[in-house]
Amino acid sequence: MPADPTQPPAARSIASTVPDTSVAGPSRRRPRPDDDEPAPATTSDHQDAANDDDWDFDDDEQPKTKKARTRDAVRDDDLYLDTINRNVLDFDFEKVCCVSLSNINVYACLVCGKYFQGRGKTSHAYVHSLDDDHHVFINLATLKFYILPDGYQVSHASLNDIKSVINPTFTDAQVRALDTNPKPAMDLSYKKYLPGFIGINNVKANDYVNVVLQALAHVRPLRDFLLLQKEDDPKQSELVKRFGLLMRKLWSHRAFKGQVSPHELLQEINRASKRAFKLTEQGDPVQLLSWLLNALHTSLAKRGGHHLIHDVFQGSVAIQSQKIALTADDPQQQAQGALSAFDADQAVTATQTPFLMLALDLPPPPLFQDEFERNIIPQVALTTLLDKYSGKTPRQYGDTVKTFQITKLPRYLILHIKRFTKNSWTLEKNPTIVNFMTQGLDMSPYVAGATSMLKYSLVANIVHEGKPENGQGVYKLFVYHRARAQWYLIQDLLVEEVMPQMVSLGESCLQIWERADE
C-alpha cells in the first residue's frame, strides 16, 4: 500500500511495511525460490532512520537491537518487487528524464520503464511514484535500487539480471569462450538468439552505421578490449565508453531481447563528428569506418596510451611516382605514356605510407547489352584487383604514374572496393561482382620481400543492394560464426543463415580479413 505522505517520517517508514488487510487480493510479497536457502545479503538504507530511536518495541514492549530491525527490513525489501515489468524495460536509449529532459541523476521506473530525475520529495520520480502507484526505481548511474516514495534502498538477487542488461560485464574466461561456444541464449520471450549475431535497430537511415558496428564486433582484439573495459573508466572518452557498452550488449548472454538499439552511440558519433554522420540520412560506411578508427585511435592513445587500432589495422605501402609528359589530348595516347613510366632519365619519388584500409579499383562496367538485350553483369577476381599492390602494375593519375607495393600487412586487413563514383549530375554504382574464396587468400605476391605464404580468412563482408542515390539502396553484412562454422546475413534486425557460396554474390564495398596465424 503506498505510504501516506502526510504522515511524519518515522511513522511512514513503519506503516509502509505493514500489509493492507482491508483490500482482498494476493500478497505483494515475492516467494523465496527455496525456503531452505538462506536469504541473500540485503542492505536497507532508510532515509528516515536518523529520526528513529536506537530501540524499537514490538507489541510485548520487548526491545529490538539494530541487527533484529535489519532482519525485519530484509524480509520487507521485496514488498514491491513483483510489480517490476521486465517486458517494458529498454535501456538502449538516451538516459534523460522524460519530464525535464535532463541527464543528471536519472532514475528508471521498473514498472513502466520511463525515466525520471531525482528521488527527493520534489523530484519527478517521487511524484510519479505517488501518482501512478509505481514504487521500484533504479539509479541508472550507480545501479542502486530504491523504493519510492519511502526512499529506502533495496538489494535482492532477483534484481541482478536488470543490472546485467543495463551494463553487461565479462570476465577473461567468458571472453575467451566467445568463439568456442555454439550454444544460443534465451531472451524474455523464450526466443533463442546468438550473442554477437543479433540485430541492430535501424532508427531511420542508420543501416550504414549498423553494418560497420557489426563488422568491428567480430575483430577479436578490438572486441576483447571493449568487452573487458570498465564503463566508469575516467581515462576513456565518451565515444569509447558508448562504443564499448554497445559491444557488451551485442555479446551479452543475459539480454531481455535479441536485439539492441545504437541510439546512444549514434548520438555521440553525430556530436563527435560535428554532424558529419547522421541517423536520419544514409551515409557512406567507408567514410564512417575511416573516421571511427581514427577517432578511436586518437582517444585511446591520448587518454590511456593504447595504440590498439594501429596494432590491429595499420599496414604500410611503398609508393613510387614519376611525372610524365602528355603530348596529346587523346586519352589513348595518354594511356600509352604510362607504359614508358620510370624512364631512367626521369626522377622517381619513393615514399612509405601507412594505411588502415586498402582501396581497390573496379574495372569499368560494359556500356552495351548482350545479344539477348540484357544487361551484362561483369565479374572480376579479387586477386586481379590486388595486382594494383604488386609493384609491377603502373597506374596513371593525371600526369603522374605510380606503382604500389605492400611493405607491411596488418593483423586485420580492411579492403575498400571502390564501387561508387560521383559525376556532375548523380552518383553512379559499378555493378561488377568480385569473386573470392572466404578462406586461404594469399597476400604474399603483393608484399615486398615475402618468402612464405601469408594466408587470410574473411571475417565480414559489407555489401550494397539497390540504387545508390537518395538512400534508395540498403547495406547488408555477411559475418562468420567461428564456433558454428556458419555464415550469417545481417540486415538491421534480420539475422539468417546463408550458404558460403552466397557471400561473394553481393556487391561488396568493405571487407575485413583476418590473418590465419591469429
Coordinates of N, CA and C in Angstrom, one line a residue, residues 21-156:
T21 N -4.7 -5.1 5.0 CA -5.7 -6.2 5.1 C -7.0 -5.8 4.8
S22 N -7.2 -4.5 4.4 CA -8.6 -4.1 4.1 C -9.0 -4.3 2.6
V23 N -8.0 -4.7 1.8 CA -8.3 -5.0 0.4 C -8.0 -6.4 0.1
A24 N -8.9 -7.1 -0.4 CA -8.7 -8.5 -0.7 C -7.8 -8.6 -2.0
G25 N -7.0 -9.6 -2.0 CA -6.1 -9.8 -3.2 C -4.9 -10.5 -2.8
P26 N -4.1 -10.9 -3.8 CA -2.8 -11.7 -3.5 C -1.8 -10.7 -2.8
S27 N -1.0 -11.3 -2.0 CA 0.1 -10.6 -1.3 C 1.1 -10.1 -2.3
R28 N 1.7 -8.9 -2.1 CA 2.7 -8.4 -3.0 C 4.1 -9.1 -2.7
R29 N 4.2 -9.8 -1.6 CA 5.5 -10.4 -1.3 C 5.8 -11.5 -2.3
R30 N 7.1 -11.4 -2.8 CA 7.5 -12.5 -3.8 C 8.0 -13.7 -3.0
P31 N 7.6 -14.9 -3.3 CA 8.0 -16.1 -2.5 C 9.5 -16.3 -2.8
R32 N 10.2 -16.8 -1.8 CA 11.6 -17.2 -1.9 C 11.7 -18.4 -2.9
P33 N 12.8 -18.4 -3.7 CA 12.9 -19.6 -4.6 C 13.2 -20.9 -3.9
D34 N 13.7 -20.8 -2.7 CA 14.0 -22.1 -2.0 C 13.9 -21.7 -0.5
D35 N 12.9 -22.3 0.3 CA 12.8 -21.9 1.7 C 14.0 -22.4 2.5
D36 N 14.7 -23.4 2.0 CA 15.8 -23.9 2.7 C 17.0 -23.1 2.6
E37 N 17.1 -22.3 1.5 CA 18.2 -21.5 1.3 C 18.2 -20.2 2.2
P38 N 19.4 -19.8 2.6 CA 19.4 -18.5 3.4 C 19.1 -17.4 2.5
A39 N 18.5 -16.3 3.1 CA 18.1 -15.1 2.4 C 19.4 -14.5 1.9
P40 N 19.4 -13.9 0.6 CA 20.5 -13.2 0.1 C 20.9 -12.0 0.9
A41 N 22.2 -11.6 0.9 CA 22.6 -10.5 1.6 C 21.9 -9.2 1.1
T42 N 21.3 -8.5 2.0 CA 20.5 -7.3 1.6 C 20.8 -6.2 2.5
T43 N 20.8 -5.0 1.9 CA 21.1 -3.8 2.6 C 19.9 -2.9 2.5
S44 N 19.4 -2.3 3.6 CA 18.3 -1.4 3.5 C 18.7 -0.1 4.2
D45 N 18.6 1.0 3.4 CA 19.1 2.2 3.9 C 17.9 3.2 4.0
H46 N 17.1 3.2 5.0 CA 16.0 4.1 5.2 C 16.5 5.5 5.4
Q47 N 16.0 6.5 4.6 CA 16.4 7.9 4.8 C 16.0 8.4 6.1
D48 N 14.9 7.9 6.6 CA 14.3 8.4 7.9 C 14.9 7.7 9.1
A49 N 15.8 6.8 9.0 CA 16.4 6.1 10.1 C 17.0 7.0 11.1
A50 N 17.5 8.1 10.6 CA 18.2 9.1 11.5 C 17.2 9.6 12.6
N51 N 15.9 9.7 12.2 CA 14.9 10.2 13.2 C 14.4 9.2 14.2
D52 N 14.8 7.9 13.9 CA 14.3 6.9 14.8 C 15.2 6.8 16.1
D53 N 14.6 6.2 17.1 CA 15.4 5.9 18.3 C 16.3 4.7 18.0
D54 N 17.3 4.5 18.9 CA 18.1 3.4 18.8 C 17.4 2.1 19.1
W55 N 16.2 2.1 19.7 CA 15.5 0.9 20.0 C 14.1 1.0 19.5
D56 N 13.6 -0.1 19.0 CA 12.2 -0.2 18.6 C 11.5 -1.2 19.6
F57 N 10.2 -1.2 19.7 CA 9.5 -2.1 20.6 C 8.3 -2.7 19.9
D58 N 8.2 -4.0 20.1 CA 7.1 -4.7 19.5 C 5.9 -4.7 20.4
D59 N 4.8 -5.5 20.1 CA 3.6 -5.4 20.9 C 3.8 -5.8 22.4
D60 N 4.8 -6.6 22.6 CA 5.1 -7.0 24.0 C 6.1 -6.1 24.7
E61 N 6.4 -5.0 24.1 CA 7.3 -4.0 24.6 C 8.7 -4.6 24.9
Q62 N 9.1 -5.5 24.0 CA 10.4 -6.1 24.1 C 11.4 -5.3 23.2
P63 N 12.5 -4.9 23.7 CA 13.5 -4.2 22.9 C 14.0 -5.0 21.7
K64 N 14.3 -4.3 20.6 CA 14.9 -4.9 19.5 C 16.3 -4.2 19.2
T65 N 17.2 -5.0 18.9 CA 18.5 -4.4 18.5 C 18.5 -4.0 17.1
K66 N 19.5 -3.2 16.7 CA 19.5 -2.8 15.3 C 19.7 -4.0 14.3
K67 N 20.4 -5.0 14.8 CA 20.5 -6.2 13.9 C 19.2 -6.9 13.7
A68 N 18.3 -6.9 14.7 CA 17.0 -7.5 14.5 C 16.2 -6.7 13.6
R69 N 16.3 -5.4 13.8 CA 15.5 -4.5 12.9 C 15.9 -4.6 11.4
T70 N 17.2 -4.9 11.2 CA 17.7 -5.1 9.8 C 17.1 -6.3 9.2
R71 N 17.0 -7.4 10.0 CA 16.4 -8.6 9.5 C 14.9 -8.4 9.1
D72 N 14.2 -7.6 9.9 CA 12.8 -7.2 9.5 C 12.8 -6.5 8.2
A73 N 13.7 -5.6 8.0 CA 13.8 -4.8 6.8 C 14.1 -5.7 5.6
V74 N 15.0 -6.7 5.8 CA 15.3 -7.7 4.8 C 14.1 -8.4 4.3
R75 N 13.2 -8.8 5.2 CA 12.0 -9.5 4.8 C 11.0 -8.6 4.0
D76 N 11.1 -7.3 4.2 CA 10.2 -6.4 3.6 C 10.8 -5.7 2.4
D77 N 12.0 -6.0 2.1 CA 12.7 -5.3 1.0 C 12.0 -5.6 -0.4
D78 N 11.5 -6.8 -0.5 CA 10.9 -7.3 -1.8 C 9.4 -7.0 -1.8
L79 N 8.9 -6.1 -1.0 CA 7.5 -5.9 -0.9 C 6.8 -5.5 -2.3
Y80 N 7.5 -4.7 -3.1 CA 7.0 -4.3 -4.4 C 7.8 -4.9 -5.6
L81 N 8.7 -5.8 -5.3 CA 9.5 -6.3 -6.4 C 8.7 -7.1 -7.5
D82 N 7.5 -7.6 -7.1 CA 6.7 -8.4 -8.0 C 6.0 -7.4 -9.0
T83 N 6.1 -6.1 -8.8 CA 5.4 -5.2 -9.7 C 6.3 -4.8 -10.9
I84 N 7.6 -5.3 -10.8 CA 8.5 -5.0 -11.9 C 8.1 -5.6 -13.2
N85 N 8.1 -4.9 -14.3 CA 7.7 -5.4 -15.6 C 8.9 -5.4 -16.5
R86 N 9.6 -6.5 -16.6 CA 10.8 -6.5 -17.4 C 10.5 -6.4 -18.9
N87 N 9.3 -6.7 -19.3 CA 9.0 -6.6 -20.8 C 8.9 -5.2 -21.3
V88 N 8.8 -4.2 -20.5 CA 8.7 -2.8 -20.9 C 10.1 -2.1 -20.7
L89 N 11.0 -2.8 -20.1 CA 12.3 -2.1 -19.8 C 13.2 -2.1 -21.1
D90 N 13.7 -0.9 -21.4 CA 14.6 -0.7 -22.6 C 15.6 0.4 -22.2
F91 N 16.9 -0.1 -22.0 CA 17.9 0.8 -21.5 C 18.9 1.2 -22.6
D92 N 18.5 1.1 -23.9 CA 19.3 1.4 -25.0 C 19.3 2.9 -25.4
F93 N 18.3 3.6 -25.0 CA 18.1 5.0 -25.4 C 18.8 6.0 -24.5
E94 N 18.8 7.2 -24.9 CA 19.5 8.3 -24.1 C 18.8 8.3 -22.7
K95 N 19.7 8.3 -21.7 CA 19.2 8.3 -20.3 C 18.9 9.7 -19.9
V96 N 17.7 10.2 -20.3 CA 17.3 11.6 -19.9 C 15.9 11.5 -19.3
C97 N 15.6 12.4 -18.4 CA 14.3 12.5 -17.7 C 13.2 12.8 -18.8
C98 N 12.1 12.1 -18.8 CA 11.1 12.3 -19.7 C 10.3 13.6 -19.5
V99 N 10.5 14.2 -18.3 CA 9.8 15.5 -18.0 C 10.8 16.7 -18.1
S100 N 11.9 16.6 -17.5 CA 12.8 17.7 -17.5 C 13.8 17.7 -18.7
L101 N 14.0 16.5 -19.3 CA 14.9 16.2 -20.4 C 16.4 16.4 -19.9
S102 N 16.6 16.2 -18.6 CA 17.9 16.4 -18.0 C 18.6 15.0 -17.9
N103 N 19.9 14.9 -18.1 CA 20.6 13.6 -17.9 C 21.3 13.5 -16.6
I104 N 21.0 14.3 -15.7 CA 21.6 14.4 -14.3 C 20.7 13.6 -13.3
N105 N 21.4 12.6 -12.6 CA 20.7 11.9 -11.6 C 19.4 11.3 -12.1
V106 N 19.4 10.5 -13.1 CA 18.2 9.9 -13.7 C 17.9 8.5 -13.1
Y107 N 16.7 8.3 -12.8 CA 16.2 7.0 -12.3 C 15.2 6.4 -13.4
A108 N 15.2 5.1 -13.5 CA 14.3 4.4 -14.3 C 13.2 3.7 -13.5
C109 N 12.0 4.0 -13.8 CA 10.9 3.3 -13.2 C 10.8 1.8 -13.7
L110 N 10.9 0.9 -12.9 CA 11.0 -0.5 -13.3 C 9.6 -1.1 -13.5
V111 N 8.5 -0.3 -13.3 CA 7.2 -0.8 -13.5 C 6.7 -0.4 -14.9
C112 N 7.0 0.9 -15.3 CA 6.6 1.3 -16.7 C 7.7 1.6 -17.6
G113 N 9.0 1.6 -17.1 CA 10.1 1.8 -18.0 C 10.5 3.3 -18.3
K114 N 9.8 4.2 -17.7 CA 10.1 5.6 -18.0 C 11.2 6.1 -17.1
Y115 N 11.9 7.2 -17.6 CA 13.0 7.8 -16.9 C 12.5 9.1 -16.2
F116 N 13.0 9.2 -15.0 CA 12.7 10.4 -14.2 C 13.9 10.9 -13.4
Q117 N 13.9 12.2 -13.2 CA 15.1 12.8 -12.5 C 14.9 12.8 -11.0
G118 N 15.9 12.4 -10.2 CA 15.9 12.6 -8.8 C 15.0 11.6 -8.1
R119 N 15.0 11.6 -6.7 CA 14.1 10.8 -5.9 C 13.7 11.6 -4.6
G120 N 14.0 12.9 -4.5 CA 13.6 13.6 -3.4 C 12.1 13.9 -3.4
K121 N 11.6 14.6 -2.4 CA 10.2 14.8 -2.3 C 9.7 15.8 -3.3
T122 N 10.5 16.5 -4.0 CA 10.1 17.4 -5.0 C 10.5 16.9 -6.4
S123 N 11.0 15.7 -6.5 CA 11.5 15.2 -7.8 C 10.4 14.6 -8.6
H124 N 10.7 14.5 -9.9 CA 9.8 13.9 -10.8 C 9.5 12.4 -10.5
A125 N 10.6 11.7 -10.1 CA 10.4 10.3 -9.8 C 9.5 10.1 -8.6
Y126 N 9.6 11.0 -7.6 CA 8.8 10.9 -6.4 C 7.3 11.2 -6.7
V127 N 7.1 12.2 -7.5 CA 5.7 12.5 -7.9 C 5.1 11.3 -8.7
H128 N 5.9 10.8 -9.6 CA 5.4 9.6 -10.4 C 5.1 8.5 -9.5
S129 N 5.8 8.2 -8.5 CA 5.5 7.0 -7.6 C 4.2 7.2 -6.9
L130 N 3.9 8.5 -6.6 CA 2.6 8.7 -5.9 C 1.4 8.7 -6.9
D131 N 1.6 9.4 -8.0 CA 0.5 9.5 -8.9 C 0.1 8.2 -9.6
D132 N 1.1 7.3 -9.9 CA 0.9 6.1 -10.7 C 1.0 4.8 -9.8
D133 N 1.3 5.0 -8.5 CA 1.5 3.8 -7.7 C 2.6 2.9 -8.1
H134 N 3.7 3.5 -8.7 CA 4.9 2.7 -9.1 C 6.0 3.0 -8.1
H135 N 6.6 2.0 -7.6 CA 7.4 2.1 -6.4 C 8.9 1.7 -6.6
V136 N 9.2 0.9 -7.6 CA 10.6 0.4 -7.7 C 11.4 1.2 -8.8
F137 N 12.5 1.8 -8.4 CA 13.3 2.6 -9.3 C 14.8 2.1 -9.2
I138 N 15.5 2.4 -10.3 CA 16.9 2.2 -10.3 C 17.7 3.4 -10.7
N139 N 18.7 3.8 -10.0 CA 19.6 4.9 -10.5 C 20.4 4.4 -11.6
L140 N 20.3 5.0 -12.8 CA 21.0 4.5 -14.0 C 22.5 4.7 -14.0
A141 N 23.0 5.5 -13.0 CA 24.4 5.7 -12.9 C 25.1 4.8 -11.9
T142 N 24.5 4.7 -10.8 CA 25.0 3.8 -9.7 C 24.5 2.4 -9.7
L143 N 23.4 2.1 -10.4 CA 22.7 0.8 -10.5 C 22.3 0.4 -9.1
K144 N 21.8 1.3 -8.3 CA 21.2 1.0 -7.0 C 19.7 1.1 -7.1
F145 N 19.0 0.2 -6.4 CA 17.6 0.2 -6.4 C 17.0 0.9 -5.2
Y146 N 15.8 1.5 -5.4 CA 15.2 2.3 -4.3 C 13.7 2.0 -4.4
I147 N 13.0 2.1 -3.3 CA 11.6 2.0 -3.1 C 11.1 3.5 -2.8
L148 N 10.3 4.0 -3.7 CA 9.7 5.3 -3.5 C 8.2 5.2 -3.3
P149 N 7.6 6.1 -2.6 CA 8.1 7.3 -2.1 C 8.9 7.2 -0.8
D150 N 9.0 6.0 -0.1 CA 9.7 5.9 1.1 C 11.2 6.3 1.0
G151 N 11.8 6.0 -0.1 CA 13.1 6.4 -0.4 C 14.2 5.5 0.2
Y152 N 13.9 4.2 0.5 CA 15.0 3.4 1.0 C 15.5 2.5 -0.1
Q153 N 16.8 2.1 0.1 CA 17.5 1.3 -0.9 C 17.2 -0.2 -0.6
V154 N 17.1 -1.0 -1.7 CA 16.9 -2.4 -1.6 C 18.0 -3.1 -2.4
S155 N 18.3 -4.3 -2.0 CA 19.2 -5.2 -2.8 C 18.7 -6.6 -2.7
H156 N 18.5 -7.2 -3.9 CA 18.0 -8.6 -4.0 C 18.6 -9.3 -5.1

